[in-house]
Amino acid sequence: LAGAGLYLGNVADTSVAARFLDEPAGGLASLAEKHLEITLDKGLQNHDWSRRPIAADQLRYLAADVAHLLPLHDRLDALVAALGIEREVGLETAYKLATAHAPIEEPGYRRVKGFGALTPLQQATFVAAWDERNDIAKQADVPPHRIVHNRRLLELAKRRPTTVAAVGKIVGHRHARPIHAAIAGATEPLPQPPTTPPPSPAERSRRKRLDKQLNNWRKKESDERGVSTQVVLPGHCLKAVAAALMSPDDVAERLADIAGLGRMRIERYGAVWQELAVQLAER
C-alpha cells in the first residue's frame, strides 16, 4: 500500500501483541481459538486469489479473516495492560509500521533464493529474463509467477541457452521469443554490490562473547520482570545493540540511532550495556 502512496496509521498489530505476550503461536487462527474460542477455517490459505469469479465460500473466508480482529485486539490489549508493557508493544508496532513504509532499496531479484549463488554473468542473464517476464506480466495484468516461475528463471540463468527453442524448453514456448531476445543482450557480468571485509578472528571471538553476555542478561531481565525477552529487547534490536557495544566509544550515540530500540530502553538499560562494552574492551 505504501508503494502505491497509501500509508496506514493508527495501527494495532495483534501479531506484535501476541509475540510480546510470549504466545506460543501468533497466527490469527491460533489466537482466535485460544482467546475467543472461535475456530477459523484456513483451508484457503494458499488459494490463488487472482482467479475470478470469487465464490460465496471464498467471500466468507475473507470476511472471517477480519471479522474477529477487534474483539481479539481487545482481549490481547487487556493482557498487555495487565503486564504493563503497553509502551513496548506500541514502540514495536510503530517500528513495524515504519519498516513497512520504508522504500525497498534492494532490487527484488536479489531477494530470490538462489540468486546469490549465480555467477555475475548468470546473474545478468537472470535480471534480463526477470525484467522481461515482469513486463509481460504487467501487460497481461497477472502476477509474474503466472508467466514464468522464479525457479525457471534460475534454471535459464544457469544454462544461458542461445536459441529460442532451448529457451522455450525451460520457460515455455509461449514467451520464449521475447525472453530469448532479452537474455541475448546480457553479455556483461552484473555489477556486484560493495562488500565489507570479514571480521578478524579476534573480533569474531569478542562478538561471540558479547552476544552470549547480552543474551544471558536479556534472559535474566525478562525472568525478573516476568515478561517475554522480546519486551526487554526485540530480536532485531539485539544484533544492533551488540554491534553498538563492540566499541566503548560513542555507545550512547550508536544506541540512539537504533530503529525500534526507544529512549525508554536506553534510559532503563543504557548503563548496563555501557558496562558490558567496557568489560569487553578490558579483556
Short mmCIF file of C-alpha atoms in Angstrom, two decimals, residues 59-283:
data_model
loop_
_atom_site.label_atom_id
_atom_site.label_comp_id
_atom_site.label_asym_id
_atom_site.label_seq_id
_atom_site.Cartn_x
_atom_site.Cartn_y
_atom_site.Cartn_z
CA LEU A 59 -16.01 -14.36 0.35
CA ARG A 60 -16.99 -15.86 3.70
CA TYR A 61 -13.39 -16.97 4.21
CA LEU A 62 -12.12 -13.45 3.52
CA ALA A 63 -14.69 -11.91 5.86
CA ALA A 64 -13.77 -14.31 8.68
CA ASP A 65 -10.14 -13.18 8.37
CA VAL A 66 -11.10 -9.72 9.69
CA ALA A 67 -14.43 -10.19 11.48
CA HIS A 68 -12.81 -11.21 14.78
CA LEU A 69 -9.85 -8.82 14.84
CA LEU A 70 -11.45 -6.16 17.04
CA PRO A 71 -12.54 -8.49 19.86
CA LEU A 72 -9.18 -10.29 19.60
CA HIS A 73 -7.38 -6.96 19.87
CA ASP A 74 -9.44 -6.02 22.94
CA ARG A 75 -8.56 -9.31 24.61
CA LEU A 76 -4.84 -9.06 23.85
CA ASP A 77 -4.80 -5.37 24.77
CA ALA A 78 -6.17 -6.22 28.22
CA LEU A 79 -3.41 -8.79 28.74
CA VAL A 80 -0.79 -6.29 27.57
CA ALA A 81 -2.12 -3.71 30.04
CA ALA A 82 -2.11 -6.27 32.86
CA LEU A 83 1.64 -6.80 32.29
CA GLY A 84 2.28 -3.07 31.96
CA ILE A 85 4.00 -3.41 28.57
CA GLU A 86 1.82 -1.02 26.56
CA ARG A 87 4.76 1.24 25.70
CA GLU A 88 6.90 -1.64 24.44
CA VAL A 89 4.09 -3.01 22.27
CA GLY A 90 3.36 0.46 20.92
CA LEU A 91 7.01 1.07 20.14
CA GLU A 92 7.35 -2.25 18.29
CA THR A 93 4.15 -1.61 16.33
CA ALA A 94 5.46 1.81 15.28
CA TYR A 95 8.76 0.20 14.26
CA LYS A 96 7.00 -2.43 12.16
CA LEU A 97 4.85 0.22 10.51
CA ALA A 98 7.85 2.43 9.73
CA THR A 99 9.65 -0.59 8.27
CA ALA A 100 6.65 -1.35 6.05
CA HIS A 101 6.52 2.28 4.88
CA ALA A 102 10.24 2.45 4.11
CA PRO A 103 11.08 2.18 0.42
CA ILE A 104 12.66 -1.10 -0.65
CA GLU A 105 16.07 -0.13 -1.96
CA GLU A 106 17.31 -3.62 -2.78
CA PRO A 107 16.12 -4.90 -6.18
CA GLY A 108 13.59 -7.69 -5.96
CA TYR A 109 15.73 -10.15 -7.89
CA ARG A 110 18.42 -10.04 -5.18
CA ARG A 111 15.89 -11.43 -2.71
CA VAL A 112 15.21 -14.52 -4.86
CA LYS A 113 16.56 -17.63 -3.17
CA GLY A 114 19.44 -18.95 -5.26
CA PHE A 115 20.28 -15.66 -6.99
CA GLY A 116 23.37 -15.10 -4.87
CA ALA A 117 24.80 -18.48 -5.90
CA LEU A 118 24.84 -17.48 -9.59
CA THR A 119 27.97 -16.14 -11.26
CA PRO A 120 27.89 -12.43 -12.20
CA LEU A 121 27.26 -13.34 -15.85
CA GLN A 122 24.48 -15.74 -14.89
CA GLN A 123 23.03 -13.00 -12.68
CA ALA A 124 22.96 -10.64 -15.66
CA THR A 125 21.03 -13.28 -17.61
CA PHE A 126 18.59 -13.72 -14.73
CA VAL A 127 17.97 -9.96 -14.44
CA ALA A 128 17.33 -9.63 -18.18
CA ALA A 129 14.84 -12.51 -18.07
CA TRP A 130 13.31 -11.17 -14.83
CA ASP A 131 12.67 -7.73 -16.32
CA GLU A 132 11.17 -9.15 -19.50
CA ARG A 133 8.99 -11.61 -17.55
CA ASN A 134 7.72 -8.80 -15.31
CA ASP A 135 6.90 -6.59 -18.31
CA ILE A 136 4.89 -9.40 -19.88
CA ALA A 137 3.05 -9.96 -16.58
CA LYS A 138 2.27 -6.26 -16.24
CA GLN A 139 0.79 -6.10 -19.74
CA ALA A 140 -1.27 -9.23 -19.04
CA ASP A 141 -2.29 -7.90 -15.59
CA VAL A 142 -1.33 -11.14 -13.83
CA PRO A 143 1.24 -11.98 -11.12
CA PRO A 144 4.74 -12.54 -12.60
CA HIS A 145 4.92 -16.15 -11.39
CA ARG A 146 1.91 -16.92 -13.59
CA ILE A 147 4.06 -16.10 -16.61
CA VAL A 148 7.29 -17.84 -15.57
CA HIS A 149 8.20 -19.02 -12.06
CA ASN A 150 11.45 -17.79 -10.49
CA ARG A 151 12.89 -21.31 -10.37
CA ARG A 152 12.58 -21.46 -14.17
CA LEU A 153 14.42 -18.14 -14.45
CA LEU A 154 17.19 -19.54 -12.25
CA GLU A 155 17.48 -22.60 -14.50
CA LEU A 156 17.54 -20.32 -17.52
CA ALA A 157 20.32 -18.22 -15.99
CA LYS A 158 22.43 -21.27 -15.16
CA ARG A 159 22.14 -22.77 -18.66
CA ARG A 160 22.16 -19.50 -20.67
CA PRO A 161 20.58 -21.10 -23.76
CA THR A 162 21.30 -19.43 -27.10
CA THR A 163 18.27 -20.43 -29.18
CA VAL A 164 14.56 -19.68 -28.94
CA ALA A 165 13.77 -23.39 -28.88
CA ALA A 166 16.15 -24.02 -25.97
CA VAL A 167 14.66 -21.09 -24.05
CA GLY A 168 11.18 -22.48 -24.71
CA LYS A 169 12.07 -25.82 -23.19
CA ILE A 170 12.79 -24.03 -19.89
CA VAL A 171 10.22 -21.21 -19.69
CA GLY A 172 7.57 -22.48 -22.08
CA HIS A 173 7.24 -21.70 -25.76
CA ARG A 174 4.56 -19.02 -25.39
CA HIS A 175 7.02 -16.41 -24.09
CA ALA A 176 10.26 -17.92 -25.37
CA ARG A 177 10.90 -15.42 -28.16
CA PRO A 178 10.82 -12.16 -26.13
CA ILE A 179 12.73 -13.71 -23.23
CA HIS A 180 15.34 -15.08 -25.64
CA ALA A 181 15.75 -11.61 -27.12
CA ALA A 182 16.17 -10.14 -23.63
CA ILE A 183 18.84 -12.55 -22.44
CA ALA A 184 20.74 -12.37 -25.73
CA GLY A 185 21.77 -8.85 -24.72
CA ALA A 186 23.06 -9.96 -21.30
CA THR A 187 26.70 -10.25 -22.29
CA GLU A 188 28.32 -8.33 -19.44
CA PRO A 189 28.54 -9.58 -15.83
CA LEU A 190 26.19 -7.90 -13.38
CA PRO A 191 28.00 -5.29 -11.23
CA GLN A 192 28.34 -6.56 -7.69
CA PRO A 193 27.34 -4.55 -4.59
CA PRO A 194 30.20 -3.45 -2.34
CA THR A 195 31.14 -5.91 0.36
CA THR A 196 32.58 -5.31 3.79
CA PRO A 197 35.71 -7.21 4.78
CA PRO A 198 35.07 -10.10 7.17
CA PRO A 199 35.91 -9.50 10.83
CA SER A 200 39.22 -10.75 12.16
CA PRO A 201 39.31 -13.90 14.33
CA ALA A 202 39.82 -11.70 17.40
CA GLU A 203 36.77 -9.59 16.52
CA ARG A 204 34.65 -12.68 15.93
CA SER A 205 35.70 -14.03 19.31
CA ARG A 206 34.84 -10.74 21.06
CA ARG A 207 31.46 -10.57 19.31
CA LYS A 208 30.68 -14.16 20.29
CA ARG A 209 31.41 -13.37 23.96
CA LEU A 210 29.34 -10.20 23.80
CA ASP A 211 26.39 -11.98 22.17
CA LYS A 212 26.44 -14.57 24.94
CA GLN A 213 26.62 -11.92 27.68
CA LEU A 214 23.83 -9.89 26.12
CA ASN A 215 21.58 -12.92 25.69
CA ASN A 216 22.21 -14.04 29.26
CA TRP A 217 21.40 -10.55 30.55
CA ARG A 218 18.21 -10.36 28.47
CA LYS A 219 17.01 -13.74 29.75
CA LYS A 220 17.72 -12.79 33.38
CA GLU A 221 15.99 -9.43 33.00
CA SER A 222 12.92 -10.97 31.38
CA ASP A 223 12.68 -13.55 34.19
CA GLU A 224 12.93 -10.86 36.85
CA ARG A 225 10.28 -8.71 35.16
CA GLY A 226 8.06 -11.67 34.31
CA VAL A 227 7.82 -10.67 30.65
CA SER A 228 8.94 -12.01 27.27
CA THR A 229 12.54 -11.49 26.19
CA GLN A 230 11.08 -9.57 23.23
CA VAL A 231 9.71 -6.97 25.66
CA VAL A 232 13.15 -6.44 27.16
CA LEU A 233 14.93 -6.32 23.81
CA PRO A 234 13.40 -7.36 20.45
CA GLY A 235 15.46 -9.67 18.31
CA HIS A 236 16.07 -7.05 15.61
CA CYS A 237 17.46 -4.70 18.30
CA LEU A 238 19.62 -7.39 19.92
CA LYS A 239 22.02 -7.57 16.98
CA ALA A 240 22.14 -3.79 16.62
CA VAL A 241 22.87 -3.27 20.32
CA ALA A 242 25.64 -5.88 20.19
CA ALA A 243 27.19 -4.08 17.20
CA ALA A 244 26.99 -0.75 19.06
CA LEU A 245 28.74 -2.22 22.10
CA MET A 246 31.68 -3.64 20.18
CA SER A 247 33.49 -0.37 20.84
CA PRO A 248 33.10 1.56 24.12
CA ASP A 249 33.43 4.87 22.27
CA ASP A 250 30.23 6.75 21.32
CA VAL A 251 27.99 3.95 22.59
CA ALA A 252 25.23 6.39 23.58
CA GLU A 253 25.11 7.90 20.09
CA ARG A 254 25.10 4.48 18.46
CA LEU A 255 22.28 3.26 20.67
CA ALA A 256 20.21 6.36 19.90
CA ASP A 257 20.43 5.54 16.18
CA ILE A 258 18.96 2.02 16.53
CA ALA A 259 15.47 1.92 14.99
CA GLY A 260 12.83 0.47 17.30
CA LEU A 261 15.01 0.49 20.42
CA GLY A 262 13.36 3.52 22.01
CA ARG A 263 14.51 6.08 24.56
CA MET A 264 12.79 4.22 27.39
CA ARG A 265 15.03 1.16 26.91
CA ILE A 266 18.15 3.31 26.65
CA GLU A 267 17.24 5.11 29.87
CA ARG A 268 16.46 1.85 31.62
CA TYR A 269 19.31 -0.33 30.37
CA GLY A 270 21.89 2.02 28.86
CA ALA A 271 24.20 1.98 31.88
CA VAL A 272 24.18 -1.85 31.96
CA TRP A 273 25.04 -2.00 28.27
CA GLN A 274 27.81 0.55 28.67
CA GLU A 275 29.33 -1.60 31.41
CA LEU A 276 29.23 -4.65 29.13
CA ALA A 277 31.09 -2.66 26.46
CA VAL A 278 33.75 -1.55 28.97
CA GLN A 279 34.22 -5.10 30.28
CA LEU A 280 34.61 -6.39 26.73
CA ALA A 281 37.21 -3.72 25.88
CA GLU A 282 39.27 -4.52 29.01
CA ARG A 283 39.67 -8.19 28.11
#
